[in-house]
């Protein structure tokens, strides 16, 4: 009797096993195709195919790119605006050159160094410092595991304005002086472009660090 | 499979987005506290029929600015359509999306319909022809011939997708088309890479037309996979597309183009919105998969929606 009970139990278990939906054996990595579903499969939840934690990376990446592009635009605008201001100031200075000054012309770079530093260099440096602060705010979101924050270097080639050294400081040379300074500041290899390139490189480094 | 999907409208989430309780990333909203996805933004068939004319005529993203489209009562649209466009614009703005560029790749999954995509290729065909001849970007004759040839092939494939429903088993046709469009997308991507690398000042019009060709191919590929309920493959393809856009476009900045000011700024913004939308598309497909939503039914319901251009697919 005990044996009969065991045999019946065995057959019952075997029948239950054979009646089980074959899809319940899978880990659920493949999607369920077709329109028909059974109660068994409806009861089994379908696992996600993608990790939602990657969303934070997508968002952070976008913030870096936005910082990069806004900084590039601000640096470009700052360069243009400060150059315009400098040009007007230079014209006023040239108009005010005395007769003595017209005869014994000072080299333009010596005459304009102070004005260049206060009206262009300090202004652009200010924009770069603000960009660094904005970057620091962005960086702080990475938490304790953040690596060393890259900095925008305050590097100024031709700080002595040798590009206009050979121009005498007189009204007739206003065009040449401003052209020289414009190329120095806003040219394709100018100061603004150098700062912008730094910003692009920093953003690239930061994105590489968050990319899988 | 679930055959009736319930949608809500973007306006319901506006307050939470403004307060910061919900964060917008690409085409989805995420709860700021828990990090869980709350809803996916999804355009309906109405959206593309409204903005279709605007996008078809766009030589650059400048015409995709929200403010430009909102004042689209220039005689092209009826009064009702203008209101619907404003509704769509308001919906996008409430979710902090500033350009219609996302519609090029389809907000959510693309429901542009193969007819619309075919029209897009016709428009691209004409524009690129003129652009290549006038732009000195180093295209040799062989390259020009290949580009025209691939545009024609892509256009032909989209036309075949339009005709597929008349077949007894359209799913095989959709699968074939999806495969073939992968090849076309690869060609346009190669051309874009060439244009980007070869020039310090990229011609913005040529770039934008090639980008559209790439995006349309990718949208239609994913669309075809969803229609055949190959959601896993659609997700893998969508992830690959997102990854390729990130690599291709993240090197572009406001000073990359042959134009400055508003046009280049808007182009970069549109490109970033498009990339983010593509990056979050896999999450929408994943939701369809986990909720056992039939892909074909989902697309049909969206295509038939003629009242609301933008919808929210609630996840939470």
XYZ file of C-alpha atoms in Angstrom:
528
model
C 0.000 0.000 0.000
C 2.844 2.264 0.810
C 4.430 1.367 -2.527
C 1.181 2.132 -4.394
C 0.995 5.491 -2.699
C 4.574 6.250 -3.703
C 3.931 5.211 -7.327
C 0.831 7.403 -7.516
C 2.757 10.309 -6.023
C 5.565 9.771 -8.534
C 3.159 9.749 -11.493
C 1.373 12.828 -10.178
C 4.672 14.680 -9.872
C 5.708 13.544 -13.351
C 2.406 14.721 -14.854
C 2.704 18.080 -13.126
C 6.254 18.466 -14.438
C 5.229 17.645 -18.008
C 2.281 20.047 -17.812
C 4.533 22.950 -16.798
C 4.925 25.685 -19.445
C 8.286 25.205 -21.122
C 8.889 28.997 -21.114
C 8.949 29.004 -17.338
C 12.288 27.198 -17.576
C 13.929 30.121 -19.389
C 15.636 32.975 -17.569
C 13.291 35.371 -19.439
C 16.115 37.049 -21.382
C 14.356 36.656 -24.723
C 11.136 38.508 -25.326
C 7.858 36.742 -25.651
C 6.760 36.772 -29.291
C 3.304 36.426 -30.766
C -0.074 37.272 -29.360
C -0.939 34.320 -27.209
C -0.107 34.323 -23.549
C -0.868 31.759 -20.917
C -1.730 32.337 -17.307
C 1.648 30.921 -16.314
C 3.614 33.407 -18.415
C 1.437 36.308 -17.368
C 2.243 35.542 -13.771
C 5.992 35.633 -14.516
C 7.296 39.220 -14.636
C 9.468 40.104 -17.593
C 12.895 41.348 -16.532
C 14.243 44.618 -17.845
C 16.682 44.491 -20.729
C 18.412 47.743 -19.862
C 19.870 49.261 -16.705
C 18.064 52.463 -15.632
C 21.219 53.623 -13.815
C 22.659 54.560 -17.196
C 20.203 57.443 -17.280
C 22.342 59.343 -14.781
C 25.258 59.022 -17.172
C 23.183 60.334 -20.076
C 22.096 63.324 -18.007
C 25.583 64.085 -16.745
C 26.997 63.801 -20.240
C 24.439 66.346 -21.447
C 25.343 68.719 -18.618
C 29.013 68.542 -19.581
C 28.215 69.287 -23.212
C 25.946 72.176 -22.228
C 28.708 73.609 -20.011
C 31.158 73.241 -22.867
C 28.950 74.945 -25.458
C 27.777 77.764 -23.188
C 31.385 78.479 -22.212
C 32.509 78.485 -25.843
C 29.755 80.942 -26.726
C 30.490 83.163 -23.699
C 34.216 83.251 -24.447
C 33.497 84.152 -28.080
C 31.095 86.926 -27.080
C 33.476 88.190 -24.397
C 36.305 88.333 -26.920
C 34.193 90.293 -29.412
C 32.757 92.694 -26.864
C 36.060 93.410 -25.146
C 37.725 93.946 -28.508
C 35.051 96.450 -29.481
C 35.498 98.289 -26.198
C 39.288 98.220 -26.604
C 39.048 99.564 -30.147
C 36.969 102.574 -29.033
C 39.329 103.215 -26.130
C 42.373 103.007 -28.422
C 40.800 105.541 -30.780
C 40.278 107.954 -27.882
C 43.878 107.490 -26.768
C 45.164 108.044 -30.301
C 43.113 111.209 -30.673
C 44.689 112.459 -27.466
C 48.305 111.927 -28.554
C 50.252 115.190 -28.214
C 52.368 116.795 -30.928
C 55.445 115.586 -29.112
C 53.989 112.077 -29.095
C 53.291 112.234 -32.826
C 56.891 113.175 -33.563
C 58.523 110.771 -31.143
C 56.121 107.874 -31.580
C 55.920 105.287 -28.881
C 55.669 101.666 -30.075
C 51.973 100.739 -30.032
C 52.513 97.719 -27.789
C 54.048 99.828 -25.028
C 51.315 102.440 -25.337
C 48.520 99.896 -25.166
C 49.809 97.184 -22.832
C 47.959 98.519 -19.788
C 44.716 99.066 -21.697
C 44.983 95.606 -23.247
C 45.464 94.012 -19.826
C 42.538 95.828 -18.210
C 40.053 95.833 -21.089
C 40.727 92.482 -22.749
C 42.956 90.206 -20.705
C 41.216 90.680 -17.351
C 37.758 90.430 -18.952
C 38.492 87.186 -20.777
C 40.247 85.796 -17.718
C 37.112 86.664 -15.715
C 34.979 84.669 -18.149
C 37.363 81.722 -17.844
C 37.272 81.908 -14.033
C 33.474 81.893 -14.065
C 33.521 78.883 -16.400
C 35.821 77.096 -13.958
C 33.383 77.809 -11.103
C 30.498 76.459 -13.194
C 32.566 73.379 -13.922
C 33.317 72.909 -10.223
C 29.563 72.895 -9.503
C 29.061 70.265 -12.166
C 31.985 68.286 -10.856
C 30.689 68.278 -7.300
C 27.748 66.151 -8.478
C 30.127 63.265 -9.027
C 30.453 62.885 -5.299
C 33.399 61.556 -3.375
C 34.753 59.388 -6.123
C 35.441 62.226 -8.463
C 38.951 62.434 -9.933
C 40.968 65.654 -9.952
C 39.067 68.448 -11.652
C 40.686 69.736 -14.842
C 41.378 73.484 -14.858
C 41.306 76.094 -17.555
C 44.860 77.426 -17.751
C 45.393 81.151 -17.959
C 47.879 81.063 -20.788
C 48.560 84.189 -22.824
C 50.899 83.965 -25.783
C 52.418 87.241 -26.904
C 51.571 88.936 -23.623
C 53.901 91.811 -24.620
C 51.861 92.436 -27.798
C 54.811 92.031 -30.140
C 52.269 91.761 -32.980
C 51.932 95.574 -32.915
C 55.441 96.425 -31.744
C 56.470 97.805 -35.106
C 53.456 100.110 -35.361
C 54.006 103.604 -34.064
C 51.298 104.840 -31.765
C 49.591 107.356 -34.075
C 46.083 107.834 -35.449
C 47.024 106.740 -38.942
C 47.966 103.338 -37.536
C 44.645 102.726 -35.771
C 43.505 100.204 -38.417
C 46.759 98.241 -38.327
C 46.850 98.230 -34.545
C 43.290 96.984 -34.199
C 43.801 94.351 -36.936
C 46.839 93.045 -35.103
C 45.034 92.869 -31.766
C 41.951 91.317 -33.391
C 44.047 88.539 -34.883
C 45.765 88.006 -31.552
C 42.488 87.783 -29.672
C 39.895 86.454 -32.124
C 41.921 84.857 -34.916
C 41.722 81.159 -35.760
C 44.744 80.622 -33.528
C 43.923 83.508 -31.234
C 43.603 83.682 -27.497
C 39.848 83.109 -27.410
C 40.239 80.052 -29.613
C 42.935 78.694 -27.297
C 40.628 79.013 -24.305
C 37.806 77.420 -26.296
C 40.053 74.507 -27.270
C 40.923 73.988 -23.617
C 37.219 73.860 -22.786
C 36.623 71.320 -25.571
C 39.462 69.113 -24.287
C 38.231 69.294 -20.705
C 34.715 68.273 -21.770
C 36.140 65.411 -23.824
C 38.132 64.129 -20.842
C 35.129 64.330 -18.551
C 32.885 62.487 -20.999
C 35.468 59.741 -21.476
C 35.482 59.214 -17.707
C 31.722 58.641 -17.576
C 31.446 56.590 -20.755
C 31.144 52.824 -20.323
C -0.230 40.944 -25.106
C -1.703 44.205 -23.966
C -3.694 45.694 -26.824
C -5.090 48.860 -25.303
C -2.543 51.374 -24.124
C -3.492 54.349 -22.023
C -1.800 57.669 -22.553
C -1.861 60.923 -20.661
C -0.847 64.399 -21.750
C 2.389 66.342 -21.114
C 0.567 69.172 -19.293
C -0.093 66.831 -16.356
C 3.624 66.648 -15.657
C 4.495 70.291 -16.193
C 4.270 71.364 -12.554
C 6.430 68.475 -11.370
C 9.067 69.220 -14.023
C 9.132 72.912 -13.077
C 9.481 72.133 -9.386
C 12.295 69.699 -10.056
C 10.420 66.663 -8.700
C 10.633 65.157 -12.164
C 13.745 65.351 -14.301
C 13.577 65.337 -18.069
C 16.240 63.251 -19.822
C 15.831 62.954 -23.574
C 12.351 61.612 -24.194
C 11.516 60.491 -20.665
C 10.732 61.805 -17.203
C 12.418 60.416 -14.126
C 11.526 60.852 -10.485
C 14.235 62.991 -8.902
C 14.056 61.233 -5.549
C 13.665 57.570 -6.439
C 15.349 57.677 -9.853
C 12.517 55.652 -11.366
C 11.194 56.369 -14.830
C 7.753 57.929 -14.603
C 6.695 58.514 -18.193
C 7.875 58.486 -21.794
C 7.145 61.319 -24.174
C 5.628 60.019 -27.359
C 4.540 61.819 -30.479
C 1.385 60.735 -32.250
C 0.635 60.515 -35.960
C -0.847 63.997 -35.718
C 2.521 65.481 -34.715
C 4.263 64.660 -37.978
C 1.363 65.652 -40.133
C 1.513 69.054 -38.408
C 5.203 69.730 -38.447
C 5.889 67.754 -41.594
C 5.818 70.807 -43.810
C 8.113 72.733 -41.495
C 10.689 69.958 -41.316
C 10.558 69.084 -45.010
C 11.458 72.653 -45.809
C 14.193 72.957 -43.201
C 17.647 73.587 -44.592
C 19.021 73.836 -41.095
C 17.651 73.523 -37.578
C 16.990 77.265 -37.413
C 13.492 76.539 -38.635
C 13.056 73.970 -35.917
C 13.122 76.481 -33.121
C 10.029 76.270 -31.006
C 9.284 79.952 -31.383
C 9.525 79.718 -35.163
C 7.086 76.840 -35.417
C 4.670 78.438 -32.986
C 4.159 81.335 -35.323
C 3.507 79.031 -38.235
C 0.222 80.683 -39.150
C 1.655 81.763 -42.467
C -1.060 80.285 -44.613
C 0.414 76.787 -44.719
C -1.705 75.670 -41.811
C -5.384 75.942 -41.002
C -6.472 77.666 -37.808
C -7.106 74.305 -36.138
C -3.658 73.098 -37.151
C -2.032 76.239 -35.787
C -3.722 75.571 -32.454
C -2.572 71.975 -32.515
C 0.974 73.086 -33.260
C 0.853 75.532 -30.380
C -0.405 72.705 -28.189
C 2.533 70.592 -29.273
C 4.996 73.422 -28.786
C 3.584 74.107 -25.318
C 3.877 70.419 -24.504
C 7.534 70.327 -25.525
C 8.325 73.541 -23.680
C 6.639 72.255 -20.528
C 9.134 69.404 -20.669
C 12.020 71.782 -21.348
C 12.597 70.641 -24.909
C 13.358 73.699 -26.982
C 13.621 72.454 -30.550
C 11.585 70.309 -32.855
C 14.781 68.573 -33.875
C 13.773 65.615 -31.745
C 10.960 64.970 -34.181
C 13.485 64.080 -36.812
C 14.279 60.894 -34.993
C 10.828 60.517 -33.487
C 10.086 61.425 -29.907
C 9.584 58.047 -28.393
C 9.318 55.595 -31.245
C 8.773 56.994 -34.675
C 5.233 57.077 -35.895
C 6.045 59.306 -38.790
C 4.626 56.779 -41.153
C 6.365 55.547 -44.214
C 4.597 58.056 -46.464
C 6.060 60.942 -44.513
C 9.517 59.358 -44.444
C 9.312 58.853 -48.197
C 8.528 62.542 -48.641
C 11.507 63.378 -46.434
C 13.805 61.420 -48.727
C 12.393 63.124 -51.804
C 13.105 66.465 -50.251
C 16.614 65.426 -49.181
C 17.370 64.064 -52.637
C 16.777 67.429 -54.286
C 18.639 69.461 -51.690
C 21.739 67.282 -51.431
C 22.130 67.242 -55.208
C 22.440 71.031 -55.310
C 24.536 71.221 -52.175
C 27.162 68.729 -53.318
C 27.728 70.626 -56.537
C 28.215 73.939 -54.799
C 30.047 72.943 -51.663
C 33.822 72.580 -51.848
C 34.076 69.873 -49.261
C 36.190 67.477 -51.259
C 33.467 65.282 -52.676
C 34.814 63.639 -55.803
C 32.542 62.445 -58.624
C 32.541 58.848 -57.434
C 31.479 59.918 -53.955
C 28.694 62.091 -55.348
C 27.436 59.224 -57.474
C 27.462 56.848 -54.500
C 25.645 59.325 -52.290
C 22.872 59.827 -54.865
C 22.659 56.078 -55.358
C 22.293 55.405 -51.633
C 19.651 58.104 -51.262
C 17.669 56.465 -54.038
C 18.041 53.031 -52.482
C 16.947 54.287 -49.071
C 13.969 56.028 -50.643
C 13.069 52.804 -52.430
C 13.197 50.815 -49.216
C 10.885 53.236 -47.444
C 8.473 52.971 -50.371
C 8.560 49.175 -50.020
C 7.772 49.554 -46.316
C 4.702 51.576 -47.280
C 3.584 48.778 -49.557
C 4.371 45.937 -47.130
C 0.924 45.796 -45.466
C -0.516 44.550 -48.767
C 1.543 41.360 -48.466
C 0.200 38.183 -46.900
C 3.143 38.130 -44.459
C 4.427 41.681 -44.163
C 6.710 40.816 -41.234
C 9.262 39.190 -43.560
C 9.269 42.290 -45.714
C 9.711 44.577 -42.693
C 12.631 42.450 -41.517
C 14.288 42.571 -44.928
C 13.810 46.332 -45.128
C 15.219 46.837 -41.625
C 18.341 44.897 -42.589
C 18.818 46.789 -45.819
C 18.338 50.163 -44.119
C 21.105 49.253 -41.678
C 23.455 49.253 -44.666
C 22.140 52.571 -45.943
C 22.461 54.146 -42.496
C 26.067 52.953 -42.343
C 26.805 54.703 -45.644
C 25.288 58.027 -44.540
C 27.135 57.792 -41.262
C 30.372 57.325 -43.172
C 29.644 60.391 -45.291
C 28.896 62.436 -42.181
C 32.133 61.320 -40.557
C 33.976 62.396 -43.691
C 32.291 65.822 -43.784
C 33.007 66.400 -40.092
C 36.664 65.348 -40.221
C 37.531 66.973 -43.532
C 36.488 70.485 -42.574
C 37.286 72.973 -39.845
C 34.178 74.890 -40.857
C 31.548 72.341 -41.710
C 28.945 73.410 -44.249
C 25.867 73.483 -42.047
C 23.349 72.752 -44.805
C 25.184 69.743 -46.184
C 25.724 68.431 -42.659
C 22.043 68.812 -41.813
C 20.801 67.067 -44.955
C 23.159 64.107 -44.428
C 22.209 63.957 -40.751
C 18.539 63.790 -41.685
C 19.190 60.954 -44.152
C 20.976 59.013 -41.404
C 18.270 59.690 -38.840
C 15.407 58.741 -41.139
C 17.085 55.420 -42.019
C 17.588 54.615 -38.337
C 14.046 55.638 -37.381
C 12.502 53.455 -40.047
C 14.733 50.467 -39.139
C 13.616 50.576 -35.532
C 10.025 51.145 -36.621
C 10.143 47.989 -38.784
C 11.458 45.889 -35.902
C 8.762 47.166 -33.552
C 6.078 46.418 -36.132
C 7.206 42.786 -36.239
C 7.329 42.693 -32.433
C 11.082 42.093 -32.464
C 11.372 44.336 -29.430
C 14.640 42.867 -28.177
C 16.300 43.508 -31.520
C 14.674 46.948 -31.754
C 16.213 47.764 -28.382
C 19.659 46.533 -29.392
C 19.474 48.548 -32.615
C 18.259 51.628 -30.714
C 21.187 51.323 -28.296
C 23.599 51.042 -31.210
C 22.083 54.084 -32.881
C 22.321 56.123 -29.668
C 25.933 55.134 -29.211
C 26.806 56.077 -32.798
C 25.125 59.481 -32.471
C 27.050 60.165 -29.274
C 30.381 59.355 -30.958
C 29.566 61.235 -34.125
C 27.974 64.360 -32.730
C 29.624 65.051 -29.380
C 32.691 66.460 -31.131
C 30.549 69.221 -32.689
C 30.489 72.589 -30.952
C 29.045 76.036 -31.786
C 32.312 76.850 -33.601
C 32.348 73.736 -35.782
C 30.255 75.151 -38.601
C 30.707 77.664 -41.390
C 28.185 79.895 -39.692
C 28.108 81.572 -36.316
C 25.565 83.029 -33.978
C 21.993 81.798 -33.693
C 22.139 79.208 -36.465
C 25.098 77.277 -35.105
C 23.825 77.521 -31.524
C 20.470 76.106 -32.527
C 22.070 73.365 -34.601
C 24.121 72.193 -31.646
C 21.112 72.330 -29.329
C 19.021 70.317 -31.786
C 21.790 67.748 -32.181
C 22.086 67.321 -28.418
C 18.307 66.962 -28.048
C 18.288 64.401 -30.854
C 21.132 62.412 -29.288
C 19.460 62.410 -25.872
C 16.148 61.354 -27.388
C 17.909 58.510 -29.195
C 19.681 57.552 -25.932
C 16.408 57.205 -24.056
C 14.510 55.421 -26.810
C 15.780 51.992 -25.630
C 14.035 52.611 -22.299
C 10.712 53.076 -24.040
C 11.203 49.882 -26.021
C 12.187 48.117 -22.804
C 8.926 49.302 -21.251
C 6.936 47.908 -24.192
C 8.759 44.622 -23.719
C 8.315 44.322 -19.944
C 4.665 45.320 -20.152
C 4.088 42.913 -23.051
C 2.701 45.659 -25.224
C 2.282 44.484 -28.774
C 4.553 46.607 -30.978
C 2.265 46.734 -33.971
C -0.731 47.666 -31.851
C 1.262 50.374 -30.100
C 2.265 52.005 -33.362
C -1.219 51.720 -34.815
C -2.791 53.380 -31.783
C -0.342 56.255 -32.070
C -0.829 56.636 -35.817
C -4.605 56.795 -35.356
C -4.384 59.503 -32.687
C -5.632 62.646 -34.367
C -6.443 64.912 -31.428
C -3.250 65.156 -29.437
C 0.153 65.574 -31.071
C 2.071 64.680 -27.914
C 1.281 61.943 -25.439
C 2.830 60.587 -22.284
C 3.122 56.846 -21.803
C 2.806 56.447 -18.063
C 5.257 53.988 -16.540
C 4.888 54.358 -12.780
